[in-house]
XYZ file of C-alpha atoms in Angstrom:
335
model
C 0.920 6.744 -23.122
C 3.095 7.916 -25.995
C 2.122 11.314 -27.356
C 2.829 15.012 -27.010
C 4.050 16.319 -23.699
C 1.309 17.454 -21.375
C -0.508 16.716 -18.181
C -1.731 13.281 -17.204
C -4.375 12.925 -14.513
C -3.197 10.501 -11.836
C -5.254 9.087 -8.992
C -4.852 6.904 -5.921
C -8.248 5.423 -5.019
C -8.637 3.696 -1.668
C -11.555 2.425 0.342
C -11.811 5.749 2.190
C -10.338 8.541 0.059
C -9.725 9.382 -3.597
C -6.575 11.426 -4.262
C -5.915 13.158 -7.564
C -3.012 15.113 -9.038
C -1.530 16.206 -12.343
C 1.680 14.758 -13.742
C 3.945 16.227 -16.410
C 5.527 13.292 -18.244
C 7.990 15.576 -19.990
C 9.727 15.998 -16.607
C 11.977 13.529 -14.757
C 10.015 14.486 -11.620
C 6.518 14.327 -13.073
C 4.245 14.663 -10.036
C 3.056 18.202 -9.310
C 2.654 18.255 -5.497
C 0.763 21.530 -5.644
C -2.001 19.921 -7.686
C -2.957 17.221 -5.163
C -6.598 17.086 -4.104
C -8.310 14.575 -1.806
C -11.982 13.613 -1.567
C -13.941 11.087 0.543
C -15.130 8.350 -1.825
C -18.458 8.169 0.015
C -19.390 11.589 -1.391
C -19.484 10.368 -5.006
C -21.511 7.809 -6.900
C -18.571 6.853 -9.120
C -14.879 7.399 -9.754
C -15.749 9.412 -12.865
C -17.822 11.804 -10.732
C -14.953 12.289 -8.284
C -12.401 12.838 -11.077
C -14.698 15.283 -12.867
C -15.140 17.232 -9.625
C -11.362 17.457 -9.208
C -10.791 18.672 -12.768
C -13.637 21.170 -12.512
C -12.381 22.623 -9.223
C -8.841 22.893 -10.613
C -9.935 24.269 -13.950
C -7.699 21.582 -15.471
C -7.750 19.282 -18.471
C -5.780 16.098 -19.049
C -4.886 14.171 -22.184
C -4.750 10.830 -20.386
C -4.924 9.245 -16.963
C -3.453 6.582 -14.718
C -5.799 5.553 -11.910
C -4.471 3.311 -9.136
C -7.309 1.509 -7.360
C -7.385 -0.515 -4.140
C -8.724 -3.669 -5.706
C -8.109 -6.223 -8.407
C -8.047 -4.973 -11.988
C -9.582 -7.552 -14.324
C -9.398 -6.457 -17.942
C -11.596 -3.403 -18.430
C -13.003 -3.498 -14.904
C -11.841 -2.925 -11.357
C -13.660 -3.356 -8.070
C -12.661 -1.484 -4.929
C -12.166 -4.150 -2.240
C -13.429 -2.015 0.653
C -15.915 0.238 -1.185
C -18.903 -0.439 -3.492
C -17.469 1.265 -6.598
C -17.192 -0.902 -9.720
C -15.025 0.908 -12.283
C -15.134 0.440 -16.047
C -11.999 1.738 -17.720
C -13.637 2.434 -21.074
C -16.785 4.025 -19.647
C -14.796 6.196 -17.225
C -12.502 7.356 -20.032
C -15.514 8.283 -22.159
C -17.198 10.155 -19.308
C -14.036 12.184 -18.694
C -13.210 12.704 -22.370
C -9.806 11.027 -22.062
C -7.981 9.534 -25.019
C -6.233 6.995 -22.774
C -6.907 5.734 -19.281
C -4.898 3.055 -17.500
C -6.377 1.256 -14.489
C -3.739 -0.270 -12.241
C -3.802 -1.889 -8.821
C -2.906 0.535 -6.038
C 0.129 -1.521 -5.089
C 1.352 -1.444 -8.664
C 1.507 2.311 -8.071
C 3.090 1.864 -4.652
C 5.727 -0.365 -6.246
C 6.376 2.072 -9.079
C 6.929 4.874 -6.564
C 10.255 3.211 -5.701
C 11.563 4.457 -9.049
C 11.090 8.106 -7.963
C 11.633 7.981 -4.188
C 14.366 10.198 -2.772
C 16.393 9.447 0.400
C 14.279 11.923 2.400
C 11.160 9.936 1.442
C 12.294 6.832 3.370
C 13.230 5.867 6.931
C 15.356 2.780 7.498
C 14.083 0.195 9.994
C 16.520 -2.432 11.205
C 20.249 -2.714 10.650
C 20.349 -3.678 6.981
C 21.146 -0.579 4.933
C 19.697 0.107 1.482
C 21.667 1.665 -1.300
C 19.836 2.822 -4.435
C 21.117 0.983 -7.477
C 21.420 2.103 -11.079
C 18.333 1.065 -13.094
C 20.606 -0.996 -15.326
C 21.262 -3.433 -12.448
C 18.709 -6.211 -11.800
C 16.727 -5.764 -8.589
C 13.747 -7.418 -6.892
C 11.763 -5.410 -4.328
C 8.660 -6.085 -2.239
C 6.169 -3.383 -1.257
C 3.700 -3.981 1.567
C 1.512 -1.703 3.589
C -1.519 -1.391 5.849
C -4.214 1.199 5.286
C -7.924 0.503 4.960
C -6.724 -2.961 3.888
C -3.340 -4.684 3.504
C -1.669 -4.249 0.131
C 1.205 -6.331 -1.192
C 3.082 -5.794 -4.440
C 6.477 -6.186 -5.998
C 8.867 -4.423 -8.338
C 11.277 -6.110 -10.734
C 13.962 -3.903 -12.306
C 15.528 -5.232 -15.507
C 17.535 -3.430 -18.188
C 16.412 0.004 -17.098
C 12.680 -0.823 -17.055
C 10.474 -1.129 -14.005
C 8.000 -4.026 -13.931
C 5.465 -3.807 -11.076
C 3.777 -6.956 -9.799
C 0.128 -6.795 -8.753
C -0.797 -9.274 -6.033
C -3.515 -9.836 -3.462
C -1.000 -11.074 -0.905
C -2.830 -9.305 1.909
C -5.485 -11.986 1.650
C -3.059 -14.845 2.339
C -3.940 -16.806 5.471
C -2.697 -15.582 8.831
C -0.050 -17.899 10.292
C 0.276 -17.410 14.079
C 3.709 -17.940 15.605
C 3.009 -17.688 19.371
C 0.392 -19.145 21.763
C -1.085 -15.648 22.131
C -1.439 -15.319 18.365
C -3.027 -18.778 18.179
C -5.649 -17.618 20.678
C -6.205 -14.432 18.640
C -6.719 -16.597 15.544
C -9.280 -18.700 17.394
C -11.235 -15.656 18.546
C -11.229 -13.966 15.131
C -11.975 -17.278 13.433
C -15.254 -17.439 15.330
C -16.231 -14.138 13.720
C -14.749 -14.396 10.229
C -14.274 -18.111 9.596
C -11.092 -17.794 7.578
C -8.660 -15.204 8.955
C -6.405 -13.500 6.428
C -3.445 -11.260 7.194
C -5.627 -8.293 6.241
C -7.968 -9.099 9.136
C -5.123 -8.066 11.455
C -2.693 -5.797 9.581
C -4.667 -2.719 8.540
C -6.703 -0.036 10.297
C -9.731 -2.257 10.990
C -7.279 -5.069 11.747
C -5.818 -3.086 14.640
C -9.345 -2.851 16.045
C -9.780 -6.617 15.559
C -6.523 -7.256 17.415
C -7.518 -4.955 20.258
C -10.918 -6.602 20.574
C -9.363 -10.098 20.666
C -6.792 -9.072 23.277
C -9.540 -7.408 25.317
C -11.492 -10.673 25.270
C -8.393 -12.548 26.430
C -8.070 -9.997 29.263
C -11.751 -10.357 30.161
C -12.659 -6.845 29.057
C -15.242 -5.297 26.742
C -13.620 -2.411 24.818
C -16.801 -1.290 23.077
C -16.852 -0.091 19.487
C -13.567 1.668 18.640
C -11.914 3.222 15.626
C -8.220 2.577 14.815
C -7.252 6.080 15.945
C -8.893 5.448 19.326
C -6.794 2.318 19.851
C -3.664 4.363 19.087
C -4.833 7.122 21.438
C -5.408 4.631 24.243
C -1.967 3.140 23.663
C -0.371 6.596 23.791
C -2.199 7.200 27.094
C -0.714 4.022 28.567
C -3.647 1.617 28.306
C -1.992 -1.828 28.586
C -4.336 -3.710 26.251
C -4.074 -1.028 23.551
C -0.294 -0.950 23.967
C -0.191 -4.722 23.566
C -2.383 -4.470 20.463
C 0.190 -2.145 18.856
C 3.019 -4.498 19.839
C 1.286 -7.574 18.406
C 0.350 -5.609 15.284
C 4.032 -4.825 14.671
C 5.136 -8.397 15.391
C 2.663 -9.819 12.891
C 3.404 -7.073 10.351
C 7.085 -7.996 10.516
C 6.380 -11.704 10.100
C 4.047 -11.076 7.150
C 6.578 -8.750 5.481
C 9.289 -11.381 5.862
C 7.015 -14.022 4.358
C 6.310 -11.713 1.404
C 10.046 -11.322 0.789
C 10.471 -15.104 0.802
C 7.566 -15.632 -1.600
C 8.709 -12.949 -4.040
C 12.455 -13.456 -3.721
C 12.694 -9.735 -2.932
C 16.241 -9.918 -1.613
C 17.007 -6.285 -2.485
C 14.577 -4.711 -0.044
C 11.040 -4.342 1.266
C 9.284 -0.978 1.299
C 6.667 -0.371 3.995
C 3.880 1.919 2.921
C 0.180 2.534 3.459
C -1.705 5.066 5.515
C -0.760 3.584 8.897
C 3.015 3.450 8.439
C 3.803 7.176 8.905
C 1.379 7.384 11.848
C 2.968 4.386 13.596
C 6.555 5.129 12.613
C 7.724 5.557 16.215
C 6.299 2.238 17.449
C 7.460 0.571 14.225
C 11.102 1.542 14.756
C 11.078 0.419 18.396
C 9.006 -2.744 18.037
C 9.507 -6.412 17.308
C 8.858 -5.792 13.614
C 12.414 -6.466 12.531
C 13.026 -9.495 14.785
C 9.860 -11.166 13.483
C 10.767 -10.134 9.928
C 14.094 -11.958 10.257
C 12.853 -14.968 12.275
C 12.564 -17.349 9.317
C 14.427 -20.450 10.492
C 16.999 -21.531 7.947
C 16.565 -18.227 6.096
C 17.012 -15.976 9.129
C 20.555 -15.013 8.114
C 19.357 -14.167 4.616
C 16.464 -12.011 5.889
C 18.811 -10.165 8.236
C 20.544 -8.744 5.141
C 17.326 -7.553 3.471
C 16.697 -3.809 4.025
C 13.302 -2.646 5.238
C 12.368 0.976 4.603
C 9.317 2.914 5.729
C 8.022 5.260 3.033
C 7.213 8.670 4.507
C 6.489 10.460 1.230
C 3.046 12.068 1.702
C 1.560 10.631 -1.514
C 3.427 7.510 -2.661
C 0.404 6.197 -4.584
C 0.209 9.354 -6.679
C 3.998 9.349 -7.079
C 3.825 5.779 -8.343
C 0.965 6.516 -10.735
C 3.064 9.384 -12.124
C 6.063 7.038 -12.407
C 3.865 4.565 -14.288
C 2.792 7.311 -16.718
C 6.413 8.393 -17.140
C 7.540 4.820 -17.813
C 4.843 4.463 -20.488
C 5.994 7.722 -22.056
C 9.623 6.570 -22.173
C 8.915 2.992 -23.287
C 9.853 1.897 -26.777
C 6.982 2.001 -29.241
C 4.676 -0.952 -28.669
C 6.003 -1.727 -25.205
C 3.823 -1.714 -22.085
C 4.507 -1.185 -18.412
């Protein structure tokens, strides 16, 4: 996004909400927190409509944009995994009058946020400590997080540049590790056929877990929302409490698997809408023991830091970091 200094429109588009902000790529801290606006995606027919509403309400203009979307980006097009929007990069740019628009996967943005995170934006989980390294040193990081779905990404740091990795690792198959989890897999398999990690580790996944555990206990929980499961757990309901515990166990195992697959020996960052809300249970759960329980690689995983991101808008921060990296890249280079 080489060009004169000015504001870039950044967005973090999930299956529930669309968040927008302005970023100043002439600054080392580009994201303007005072410019953040959030809108339910269900209120708009398209991403362009939502972005236009934001700009109109702010009385703002932008010379370019970086939109992070919760779905796979395929060339000019992106599809939101948990929402009907189909997004055309070129058509959206034309509708908004933008000279440049970059569509990136939402976990590309989450990964890029690592470049701008400050110590206060993270909470360590487990005993392995993380020390920020100079960008000149090679590093491999994993980023994983539950929200409306389960996102998985990576970040490779080489020679001062940040290279985010877009994956759909949340859709890898669920691998149970206990008899209870095997029974959960059987119950959910009757409903979904194939059971991916995302069927368990996300907001709707917590509901799926609670429903399966209720069936095991011979109970009918009725139709619940994720927040209601958390509320029941906080009130001492044993099945809801167990659902949170199993959620954390599986989350830890999945995060450890992601580190093994990516070779992310320098750390895993936990993000997504559920992480700040479940930070207390996360820090006092079996997350870390299941993260490290990898047989012959258990000793290796015990040295890998895991950090919960508590920054209020890591997706927007990462989209701003992506825009900044494009601005600073040598001519002809890409992120």
